[in-house]
XYZ file of C-alpha atoms in Angstrom:
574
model
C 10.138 15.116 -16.618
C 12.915 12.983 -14.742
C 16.029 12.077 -15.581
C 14.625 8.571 -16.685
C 11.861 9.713 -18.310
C 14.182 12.306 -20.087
C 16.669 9.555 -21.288
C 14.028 7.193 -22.651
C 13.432 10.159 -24.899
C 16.367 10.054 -26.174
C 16.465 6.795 -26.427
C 13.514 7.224 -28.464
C 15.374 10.341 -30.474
C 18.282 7.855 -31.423
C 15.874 5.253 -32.351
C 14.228 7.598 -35.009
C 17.060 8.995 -36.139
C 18.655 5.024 -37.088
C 14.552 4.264 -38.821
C 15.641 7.732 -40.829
C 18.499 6.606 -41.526
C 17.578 3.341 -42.815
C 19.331 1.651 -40.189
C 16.170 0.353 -38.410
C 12.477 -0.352 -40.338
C 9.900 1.487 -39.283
C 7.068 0.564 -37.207
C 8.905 -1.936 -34.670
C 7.324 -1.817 -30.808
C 9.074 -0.149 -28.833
C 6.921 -0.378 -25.375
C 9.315 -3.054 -24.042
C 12.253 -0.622 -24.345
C 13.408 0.442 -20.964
C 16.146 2.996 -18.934
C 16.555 1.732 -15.463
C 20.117 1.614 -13.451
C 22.756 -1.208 -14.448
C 22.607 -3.857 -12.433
C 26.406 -3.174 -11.739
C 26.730 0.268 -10.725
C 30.099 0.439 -11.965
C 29.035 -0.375 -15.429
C 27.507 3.515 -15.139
C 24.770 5.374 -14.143
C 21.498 4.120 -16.827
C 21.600 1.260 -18.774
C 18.810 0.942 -21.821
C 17.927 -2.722 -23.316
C 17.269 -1.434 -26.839
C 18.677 -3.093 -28.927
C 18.142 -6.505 -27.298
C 14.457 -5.954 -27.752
C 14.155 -4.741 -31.117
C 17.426 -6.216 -32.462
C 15.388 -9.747 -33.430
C 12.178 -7.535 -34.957
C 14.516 -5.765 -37.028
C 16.656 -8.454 -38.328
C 19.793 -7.408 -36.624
C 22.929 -8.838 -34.356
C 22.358 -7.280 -31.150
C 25.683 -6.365 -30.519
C 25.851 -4.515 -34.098
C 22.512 -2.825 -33.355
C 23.655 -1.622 -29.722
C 27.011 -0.117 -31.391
C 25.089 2.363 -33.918
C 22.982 3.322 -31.058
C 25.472 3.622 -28.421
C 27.177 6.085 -30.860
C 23.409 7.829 -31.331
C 23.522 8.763 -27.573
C 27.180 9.135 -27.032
C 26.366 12.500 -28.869
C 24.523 14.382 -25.947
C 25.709 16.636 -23.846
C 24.853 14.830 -20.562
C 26.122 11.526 -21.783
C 29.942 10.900 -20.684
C 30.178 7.660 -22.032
C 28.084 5.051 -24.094
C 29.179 1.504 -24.499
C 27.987 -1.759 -25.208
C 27.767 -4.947 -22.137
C 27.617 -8.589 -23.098
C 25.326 -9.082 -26.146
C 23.629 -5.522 -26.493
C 23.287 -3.802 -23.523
C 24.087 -0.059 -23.290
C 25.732 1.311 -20.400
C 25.312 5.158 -20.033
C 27.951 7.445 -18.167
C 26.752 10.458 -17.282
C 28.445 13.903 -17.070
C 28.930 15.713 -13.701
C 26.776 18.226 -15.091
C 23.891 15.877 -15.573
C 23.494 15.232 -11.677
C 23.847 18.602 -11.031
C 21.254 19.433 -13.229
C 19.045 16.492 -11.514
C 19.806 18.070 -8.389
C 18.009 21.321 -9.150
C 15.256 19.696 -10.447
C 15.346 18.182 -7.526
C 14.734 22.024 -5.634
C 12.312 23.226 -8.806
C 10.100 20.527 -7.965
C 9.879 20.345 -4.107
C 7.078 18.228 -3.315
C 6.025 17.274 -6.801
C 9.305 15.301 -7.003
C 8.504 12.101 -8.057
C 4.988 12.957 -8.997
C 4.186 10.726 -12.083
C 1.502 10.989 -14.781
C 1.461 7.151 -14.734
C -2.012 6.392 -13.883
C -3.299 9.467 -15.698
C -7.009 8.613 -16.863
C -7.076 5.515 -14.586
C -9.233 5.172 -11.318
C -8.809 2.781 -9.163
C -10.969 1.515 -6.494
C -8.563 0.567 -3.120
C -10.457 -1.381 -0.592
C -9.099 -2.040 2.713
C -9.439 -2.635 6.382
C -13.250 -3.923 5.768
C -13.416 -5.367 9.064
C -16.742 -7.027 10.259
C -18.206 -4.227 12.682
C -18.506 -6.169 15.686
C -15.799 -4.033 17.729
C -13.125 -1.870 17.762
C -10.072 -2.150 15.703
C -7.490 -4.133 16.624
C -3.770 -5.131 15.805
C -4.856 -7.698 13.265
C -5.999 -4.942 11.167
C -3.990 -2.470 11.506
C -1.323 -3.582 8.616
C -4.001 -4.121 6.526
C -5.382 -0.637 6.946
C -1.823 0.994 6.810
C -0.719 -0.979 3.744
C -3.901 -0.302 2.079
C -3.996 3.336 2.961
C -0.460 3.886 1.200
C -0.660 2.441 -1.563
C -4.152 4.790 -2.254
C -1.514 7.512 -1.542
C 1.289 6.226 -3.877
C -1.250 5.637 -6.695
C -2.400 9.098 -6.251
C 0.951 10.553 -6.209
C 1.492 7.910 -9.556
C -1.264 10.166 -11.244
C -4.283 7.737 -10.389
C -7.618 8.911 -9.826
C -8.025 6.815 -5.893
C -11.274 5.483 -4.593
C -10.887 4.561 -1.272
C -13.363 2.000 -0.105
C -14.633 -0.103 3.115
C -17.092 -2.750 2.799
C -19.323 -3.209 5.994
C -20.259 -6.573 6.352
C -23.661 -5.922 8.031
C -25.435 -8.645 6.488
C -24.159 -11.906 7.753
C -24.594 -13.851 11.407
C -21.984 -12.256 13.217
C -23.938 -8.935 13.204
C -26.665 -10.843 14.462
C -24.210 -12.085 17.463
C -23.336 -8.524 17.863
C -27.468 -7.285 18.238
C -27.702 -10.072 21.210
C -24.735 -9.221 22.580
C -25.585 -5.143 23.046
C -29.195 -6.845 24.156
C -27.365 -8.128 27.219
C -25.669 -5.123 27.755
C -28.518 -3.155 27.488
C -30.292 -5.426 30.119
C -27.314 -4.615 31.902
C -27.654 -0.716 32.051
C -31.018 -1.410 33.159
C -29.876 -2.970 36.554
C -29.683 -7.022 35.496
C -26.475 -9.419 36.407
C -25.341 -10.562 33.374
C -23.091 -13.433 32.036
C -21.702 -13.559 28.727
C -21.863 -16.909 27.041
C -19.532 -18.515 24.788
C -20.179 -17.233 21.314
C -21.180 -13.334 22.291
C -19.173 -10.847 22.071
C -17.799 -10.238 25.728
C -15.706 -6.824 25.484
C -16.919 -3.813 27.138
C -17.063 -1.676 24.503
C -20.441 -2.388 24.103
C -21.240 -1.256 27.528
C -22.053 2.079 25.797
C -24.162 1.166 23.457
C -26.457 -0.963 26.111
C -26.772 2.441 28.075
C -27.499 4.435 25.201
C -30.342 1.864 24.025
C -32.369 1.604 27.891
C -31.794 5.728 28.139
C -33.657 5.434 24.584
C -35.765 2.324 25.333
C -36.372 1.456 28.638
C -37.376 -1.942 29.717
C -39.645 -2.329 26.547
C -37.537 -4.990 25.163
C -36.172 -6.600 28.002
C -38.728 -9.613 27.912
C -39.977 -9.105 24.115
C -39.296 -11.633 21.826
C -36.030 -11.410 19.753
C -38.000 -11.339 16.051
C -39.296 -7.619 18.099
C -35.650 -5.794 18.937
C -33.309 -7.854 17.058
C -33.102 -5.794 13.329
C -33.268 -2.583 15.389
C -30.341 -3.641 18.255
C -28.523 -4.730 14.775
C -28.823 -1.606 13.318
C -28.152 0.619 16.311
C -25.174 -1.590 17.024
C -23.950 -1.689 13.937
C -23.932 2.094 13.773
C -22.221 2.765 16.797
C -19.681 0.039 15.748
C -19.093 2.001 12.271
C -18.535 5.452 14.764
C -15.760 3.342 16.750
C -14.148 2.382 13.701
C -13.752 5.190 11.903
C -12.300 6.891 15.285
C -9.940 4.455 15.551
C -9.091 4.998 11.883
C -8.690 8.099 12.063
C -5.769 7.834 14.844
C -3.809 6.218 12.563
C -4.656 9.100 9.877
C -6.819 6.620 7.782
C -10.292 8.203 6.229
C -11.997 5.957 3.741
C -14.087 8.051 0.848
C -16.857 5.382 0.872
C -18.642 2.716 3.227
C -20.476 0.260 1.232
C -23.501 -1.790 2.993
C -23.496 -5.348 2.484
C -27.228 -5.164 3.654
C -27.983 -2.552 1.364
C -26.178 -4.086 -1.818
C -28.708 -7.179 -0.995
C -31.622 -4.945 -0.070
C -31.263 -3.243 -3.554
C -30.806 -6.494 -5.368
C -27.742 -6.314 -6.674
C -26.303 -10.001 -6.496
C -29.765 -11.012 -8.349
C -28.793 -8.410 -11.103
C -25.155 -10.107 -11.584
C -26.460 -13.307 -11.477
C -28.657 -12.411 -14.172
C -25.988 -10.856 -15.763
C -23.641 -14.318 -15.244
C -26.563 -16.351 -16.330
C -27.071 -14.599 -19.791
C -23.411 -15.090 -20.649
C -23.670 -18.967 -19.205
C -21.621 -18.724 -16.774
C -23.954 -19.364 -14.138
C -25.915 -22.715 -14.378
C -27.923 -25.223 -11.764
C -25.843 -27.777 -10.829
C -24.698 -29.876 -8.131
C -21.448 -30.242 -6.762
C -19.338 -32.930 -5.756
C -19.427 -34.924 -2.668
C -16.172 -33.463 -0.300
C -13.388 -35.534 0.139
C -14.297 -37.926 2.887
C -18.120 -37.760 2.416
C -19.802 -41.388 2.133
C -22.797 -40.973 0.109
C -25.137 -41.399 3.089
C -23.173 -38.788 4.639
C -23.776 -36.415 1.597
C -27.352 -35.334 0.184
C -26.589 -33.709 -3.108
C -28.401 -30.351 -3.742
C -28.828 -28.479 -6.500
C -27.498 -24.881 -6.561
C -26.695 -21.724 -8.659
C -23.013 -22.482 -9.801
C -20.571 -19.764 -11.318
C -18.407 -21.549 -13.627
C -15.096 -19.885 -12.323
C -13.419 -23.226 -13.242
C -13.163 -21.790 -16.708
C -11.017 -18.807 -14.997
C -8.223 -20.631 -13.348
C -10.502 -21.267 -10.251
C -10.033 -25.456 -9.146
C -14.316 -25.928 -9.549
C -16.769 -24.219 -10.206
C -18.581 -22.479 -6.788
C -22.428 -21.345 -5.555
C -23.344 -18.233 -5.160
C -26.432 -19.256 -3.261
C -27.088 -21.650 -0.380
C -29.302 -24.652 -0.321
C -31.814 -22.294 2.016
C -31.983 -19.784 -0.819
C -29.173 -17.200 0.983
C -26.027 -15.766 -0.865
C -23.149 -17.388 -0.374
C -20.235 -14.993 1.101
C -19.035 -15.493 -2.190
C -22.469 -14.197 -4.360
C -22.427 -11.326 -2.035
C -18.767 -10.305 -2.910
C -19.244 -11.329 -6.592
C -21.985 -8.376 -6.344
C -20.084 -6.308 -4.313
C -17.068 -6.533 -6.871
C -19.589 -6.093 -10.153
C -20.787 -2.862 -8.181
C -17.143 -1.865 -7.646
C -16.296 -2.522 -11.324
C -19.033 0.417 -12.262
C -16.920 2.920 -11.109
C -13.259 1.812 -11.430
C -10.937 0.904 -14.330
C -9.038 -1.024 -11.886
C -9.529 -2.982 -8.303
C -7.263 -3.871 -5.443
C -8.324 -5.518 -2.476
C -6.471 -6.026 0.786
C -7.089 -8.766 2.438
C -5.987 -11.057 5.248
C -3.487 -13.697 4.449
C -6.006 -15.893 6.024
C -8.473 -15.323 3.114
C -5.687 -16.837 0.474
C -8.024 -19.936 -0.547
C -10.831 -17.414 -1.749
C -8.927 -15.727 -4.180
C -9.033 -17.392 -7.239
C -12.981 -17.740 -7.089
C -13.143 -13.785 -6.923
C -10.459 -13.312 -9.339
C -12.812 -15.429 -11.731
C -15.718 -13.322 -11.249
C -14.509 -9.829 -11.923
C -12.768 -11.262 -15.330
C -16.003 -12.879 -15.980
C -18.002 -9.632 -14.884
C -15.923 -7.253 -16.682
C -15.022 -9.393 -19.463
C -11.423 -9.568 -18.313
C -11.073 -5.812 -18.838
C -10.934 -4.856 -15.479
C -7.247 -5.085 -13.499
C -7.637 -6.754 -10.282
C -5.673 -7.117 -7.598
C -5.807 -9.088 -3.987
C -2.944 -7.638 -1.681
C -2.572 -10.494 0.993
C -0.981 -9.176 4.523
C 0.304 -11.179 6.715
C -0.296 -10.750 10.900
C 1.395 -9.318 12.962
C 2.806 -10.447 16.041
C 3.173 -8.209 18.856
C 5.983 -8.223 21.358
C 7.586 -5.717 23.911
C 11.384 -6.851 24.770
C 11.011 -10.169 22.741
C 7.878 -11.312 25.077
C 4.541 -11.607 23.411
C 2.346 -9.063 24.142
C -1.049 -10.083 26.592
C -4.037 -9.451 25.593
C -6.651 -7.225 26.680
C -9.710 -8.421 28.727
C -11.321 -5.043 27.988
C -10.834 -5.323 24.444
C -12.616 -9.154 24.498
C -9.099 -10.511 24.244
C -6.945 -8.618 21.548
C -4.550 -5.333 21.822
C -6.638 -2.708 20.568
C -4.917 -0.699 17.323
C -5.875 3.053 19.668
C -3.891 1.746 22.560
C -0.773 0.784 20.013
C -1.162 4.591 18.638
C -1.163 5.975 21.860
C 1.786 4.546 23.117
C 4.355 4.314 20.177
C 2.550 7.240 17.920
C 0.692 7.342 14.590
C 4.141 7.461 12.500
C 5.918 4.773 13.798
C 2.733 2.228 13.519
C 2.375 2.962 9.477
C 6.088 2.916 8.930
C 6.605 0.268 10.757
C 4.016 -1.392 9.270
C 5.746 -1.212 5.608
C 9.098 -2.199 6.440
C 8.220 -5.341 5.253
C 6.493 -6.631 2.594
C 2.876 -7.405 3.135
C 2.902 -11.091 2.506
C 5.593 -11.446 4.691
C 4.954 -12.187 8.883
C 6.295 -9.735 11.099
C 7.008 -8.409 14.636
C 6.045 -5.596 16.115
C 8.141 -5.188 19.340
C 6.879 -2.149 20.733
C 10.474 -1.669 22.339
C 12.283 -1.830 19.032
C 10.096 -0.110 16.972
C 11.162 3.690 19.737
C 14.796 2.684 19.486
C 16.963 4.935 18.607
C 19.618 2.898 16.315
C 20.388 2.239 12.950
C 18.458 -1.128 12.802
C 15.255 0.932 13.744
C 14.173 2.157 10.344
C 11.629 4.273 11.874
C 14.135 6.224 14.089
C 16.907 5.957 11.233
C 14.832 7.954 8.443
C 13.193 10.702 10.551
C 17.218 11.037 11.896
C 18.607 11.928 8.632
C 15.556 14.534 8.074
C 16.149 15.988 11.386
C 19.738 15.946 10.983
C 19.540 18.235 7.871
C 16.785 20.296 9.251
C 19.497 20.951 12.955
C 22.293 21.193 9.839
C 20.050 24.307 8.104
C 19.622 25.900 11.742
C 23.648 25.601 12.752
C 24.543 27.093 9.218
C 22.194 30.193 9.577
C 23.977 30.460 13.249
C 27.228 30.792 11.252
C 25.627 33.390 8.673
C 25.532 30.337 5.631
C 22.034 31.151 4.237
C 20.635 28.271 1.908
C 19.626 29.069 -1.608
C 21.638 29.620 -4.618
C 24.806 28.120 -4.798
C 28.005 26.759 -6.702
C 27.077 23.114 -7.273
C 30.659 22.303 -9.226
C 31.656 22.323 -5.166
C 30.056 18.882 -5.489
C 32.652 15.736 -6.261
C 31.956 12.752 -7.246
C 31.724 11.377 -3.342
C 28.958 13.613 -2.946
C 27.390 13.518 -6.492
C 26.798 9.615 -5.600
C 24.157 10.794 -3.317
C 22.406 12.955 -5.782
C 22.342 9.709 -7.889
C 20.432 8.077 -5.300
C 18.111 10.633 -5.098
C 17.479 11.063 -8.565
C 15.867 7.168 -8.329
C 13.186 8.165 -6.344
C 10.379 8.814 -9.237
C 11.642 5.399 -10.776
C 11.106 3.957 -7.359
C 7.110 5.381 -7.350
C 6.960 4.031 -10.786
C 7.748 0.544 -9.701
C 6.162 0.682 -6.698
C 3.355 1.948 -8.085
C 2.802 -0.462 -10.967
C 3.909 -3.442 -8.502
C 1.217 -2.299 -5.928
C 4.197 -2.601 -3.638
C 4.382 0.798 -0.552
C 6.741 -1.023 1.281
C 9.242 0.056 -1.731
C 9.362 3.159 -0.731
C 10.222 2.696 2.500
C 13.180 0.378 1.465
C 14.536 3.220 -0.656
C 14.137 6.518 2.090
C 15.636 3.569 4.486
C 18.657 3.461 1.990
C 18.732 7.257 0.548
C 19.483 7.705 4.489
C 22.187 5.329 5.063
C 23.349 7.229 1.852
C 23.229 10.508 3.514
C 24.322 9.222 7.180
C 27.631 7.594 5.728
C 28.247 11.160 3.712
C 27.801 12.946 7.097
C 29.849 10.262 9.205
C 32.640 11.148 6.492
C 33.689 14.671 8.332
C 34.266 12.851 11.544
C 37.654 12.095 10.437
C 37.825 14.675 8.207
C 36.729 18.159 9.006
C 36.983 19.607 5.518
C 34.420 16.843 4.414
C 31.633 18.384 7.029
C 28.231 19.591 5.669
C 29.148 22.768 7.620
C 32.569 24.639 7.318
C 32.494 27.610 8.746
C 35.871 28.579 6.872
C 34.250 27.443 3.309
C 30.887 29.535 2.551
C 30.468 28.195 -1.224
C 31.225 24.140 -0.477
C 28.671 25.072 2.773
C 26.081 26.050 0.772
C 26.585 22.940 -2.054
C 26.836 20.560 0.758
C 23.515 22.040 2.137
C 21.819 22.729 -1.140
C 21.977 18.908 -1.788
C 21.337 17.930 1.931
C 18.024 20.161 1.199
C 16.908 18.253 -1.553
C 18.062 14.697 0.379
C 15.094 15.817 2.878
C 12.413 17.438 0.172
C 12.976 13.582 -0.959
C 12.399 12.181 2.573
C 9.284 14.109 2.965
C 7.626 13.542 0.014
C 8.465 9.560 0.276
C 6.988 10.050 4.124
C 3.904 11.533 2.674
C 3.126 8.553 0.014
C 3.267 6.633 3.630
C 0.997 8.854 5.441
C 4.530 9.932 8.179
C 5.255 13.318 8.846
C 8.480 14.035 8.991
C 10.200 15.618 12.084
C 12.854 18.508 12.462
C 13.908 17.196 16.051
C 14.161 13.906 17.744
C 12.958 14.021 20.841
């Protein structure tokens, strides 16, 4: 239990005690009733909005409500003070005592700190990356990959049960594009000059893949007819393309617990079974849509098609889910693919490219329609990223077929600075990526500025056993109130996965370890003017081992805030 978790049960303790007393009827809601931090951190340390939410259910003046509460909690030991803001908020003071406590819960927990029970009983079905497999992975989805990756992690660590998902998109043209283009490579390993047109795939990776298929082949299919290699140079291709990716995954610490086949959700009918499903609720019908803005009619042959009526969802009309030629529409496919998903999962998040905004209202539609609006769904959109080094755009690679390749950006910069760089913003926001920035060692690098204050108090445990200061057990009333204002930042950190968690927001938690360590950093900075401040004095054994005790639990906090990112973090800087 944390401290706000502990307080809102107390809150919930006064509340009774008032109904006993006749103070407050019984049965009023209470789910809107939270503790969070004042606004105003020198109105205290918790603030709860009680009796503004249950002061107009009850028949009560806010004010009067908040005053026979404020005197419930000013009763407990950890409370200090207990007063009423404005027209009924409660301001909480807590004792000294209190953040010690905190702090050693802090220790007790280690990395369970800010472990929730949140999601307890929920699963939820993360899907992310999901790039076509036509090549290797590149910069444009790399943030999508990280940001989809933590928040998988932060939902676990919020209790969720996490399915983490990638949909291969093996059943539209462009893996057709990608079976001709490893046909000219494999004509290639067989001895032919090639040239690449416009509209195949020209990067070498596929050089591999034409060699493998004339070492397995020969020349059998370098003159057959395309209807003769074409679903087998798909498949093979495909394959090889699913290898790549998950390698280049993997350097970035990402492993997905599912790949889901377009072609096989087709192949085992499953967009005819939710149109079925659609159709018996009518919300699939044959109709024909409207001419698009600019059409004449001789321009415009209207056609009648299988429509889902996601107008009645919030969508702006209503949308096929088939084509005139009798194919899915990307859209039926997904609407299957997210009925499929919905099986499985209580809940659904999908992370998707910015540039796939106009598309989300249509899917949203669906899964309420599919589920009956009892599934939570999600679309995450991420912004691109642009890449610089020294304020210059980045070129691009002709290897590559004209992007930066996601392995060489691990390679040179490192796993952990890609994914935290990639949440120090939020998703739908753009950002650079300035490969000299992100290695620089300064304060406005929040890569470098985080793993400093962990590595800091990891040099500050190895100088203090130098001196003969072993960490463990020690005299926490050493701590003032200078100090104890860092344990109060800590102490937010479960809050912080809550919100986070229930926002679908990682980058959160790499605002907060980006602020617990300017917390920390200014604390340390302190005993360069004054010595008797330091986190080690050599002369002062008991306000040593307080000052480390509660640098300790600064970086169990770091670590376990790096983990929900997928970061290790680091005892040295190198």
């Amino acid at each position: 239990m944390t401290l706000y978790t502990r307080f809102a049960a107390h809150v919930a303790t006064a509340l009774d005690t008032l109904t006993a007393a006749g103070t407050l009827p019984d049965g009023l809601d209470r789910r809107n009733v939270t503790v969070e931090p004042p606004r105003d951190v020198t109105h205290g340390d918790l603030a709860t909005n009680a009796a503004m939410v249950l002061a107009k259910p009850a028949g009560m003046n806010p004010r009067a409500l908040g005053e026979a509460l404020a005197a419930e909690l000013g009763k407990l030991d950890d409370v200090a003070t207990a007063s009423v803001a404005g027209p009924g908020f409660i301001n909480l003071t807590l004792t000294d005592a209190a953040w010690r406590d905190e702090l050693t819960q802090i220790d007790a927990a280690g990395d369970d700190y800010g472990r929730s029970t949140l999601g307890q009983g929920v699963t939820v079905n993360v899907e992310y990356v999901s790039a076509n497999p036509t090549g290797p992975m590149h910069m444009g989805h790399c943030r999508g990959a990280v940001v989809g990756d933590a928040l998988a992690s932060l939902l676990e660590f919020a209790g969720h049960t996490v399915i983490r998902e990638y949909y291969v998109n093996d059943a539209g043209g462009q893996v057709d594009v990608l079976a001709r283009s490893a046909h000219l490579r494999y004509r290639e390993a067989l001895g032919e000059t090639i040239a690449i047109p416009e509209g195949l795939y020209p990067g070498d990776y596929l050089v591999g893949i034409g060699q493998e298929l004339a070492a397995d082949y020969g020349d059998r299919y370098v003159a057959a007819p395309e209807d003769e290699w074409l679903a087998l140079f798909r498949t093979r291709a495909v394959a090889a393309m699913l290898v790549m990716i998950k390698d280049d995954l993997a350097l970035l610490g990402i492993h997905h617990d599912l790949f889901s086949s377009e072609a096989e959700l087709q192949a085992a009918g499953k967009p005819e079974a939710a149109e079925a499903e659609l159709r018996a609720r009518g919300l699939v019908y044959d109709g024909v849509l409207e001419a698009p803005k600019g059409e004449t009619p001789d321009d415009w042959e209207p056609v009648e098609l299988p429509l889902f009526r996601s107008s009645q969802f919030g969508d702006d009309q209503d949308r096929p889910i088939k084509k005139s030629n009798g194919q899915w529409t990307y859209f039926g496919a997904d609407l299957a693919y997210h009925f499929q998903k919905s099986q499985s999962a209580d809940q659904l998040i999908d992370i998707w490219g910015a540039d796939h905004a106009g598309t989300v209202k249509r899917i949203v539609a669906a899964v309420a329609a599919l589920t009956g609006g009892k599934t939570r769904f999600d679309v995450k959109l991420v912004q691109m990223v642009r890449l610089l080094r020294g304020g210059e755009p980045v070129k691009m690679s002709k290897r590559a077929g004209n992007f930066v390749t996601l392995a060489d950006v691990v390679r040179e910069v490192g796993k952990d600075v890609v994914r935290f760089t990639m949440l120090t913003r939020r998703s739908d926001a753009q950002m650079d990526f300035d490969f000299a920035k992100v290695v620089e060692a300064s304060k406005d690098n929040p890569v470098f500025y985080v793993q400093y204050a962990h590595a800091r108090i990891a040099s500050l445990h190895r100088r203090a056993g130098e001196a003969g200061i072993a960490a463990g057990a020690a005299d926490l009333s050493r701590l003032d109130t200078e100090e104890l204002a860092l344990v109060k930042l800590a102490a937010q950190f479960p809050r912080v996965v809550e919100t986070a968690a229930t926002a679908r927001e990682p980058h959160r938690i790499a605002f907060y370890l980006y602020d617990l360590a300017a917390g920390f950093h200014a604390l340390w900075n302190v005993g360069n003017d004054r010595p008797d401040r330091r986190f080690l004095v050599v002369e002062d054994h008991d306000a040593t081992r307080a000052r480390l005790f509660l640098a300790t639990a600064v970086a169990q906090i770091i670590r376990n805030g790096l983990s929900i990112m997928g970061v290790v973090a680091v005892s040295e800087m190198k």
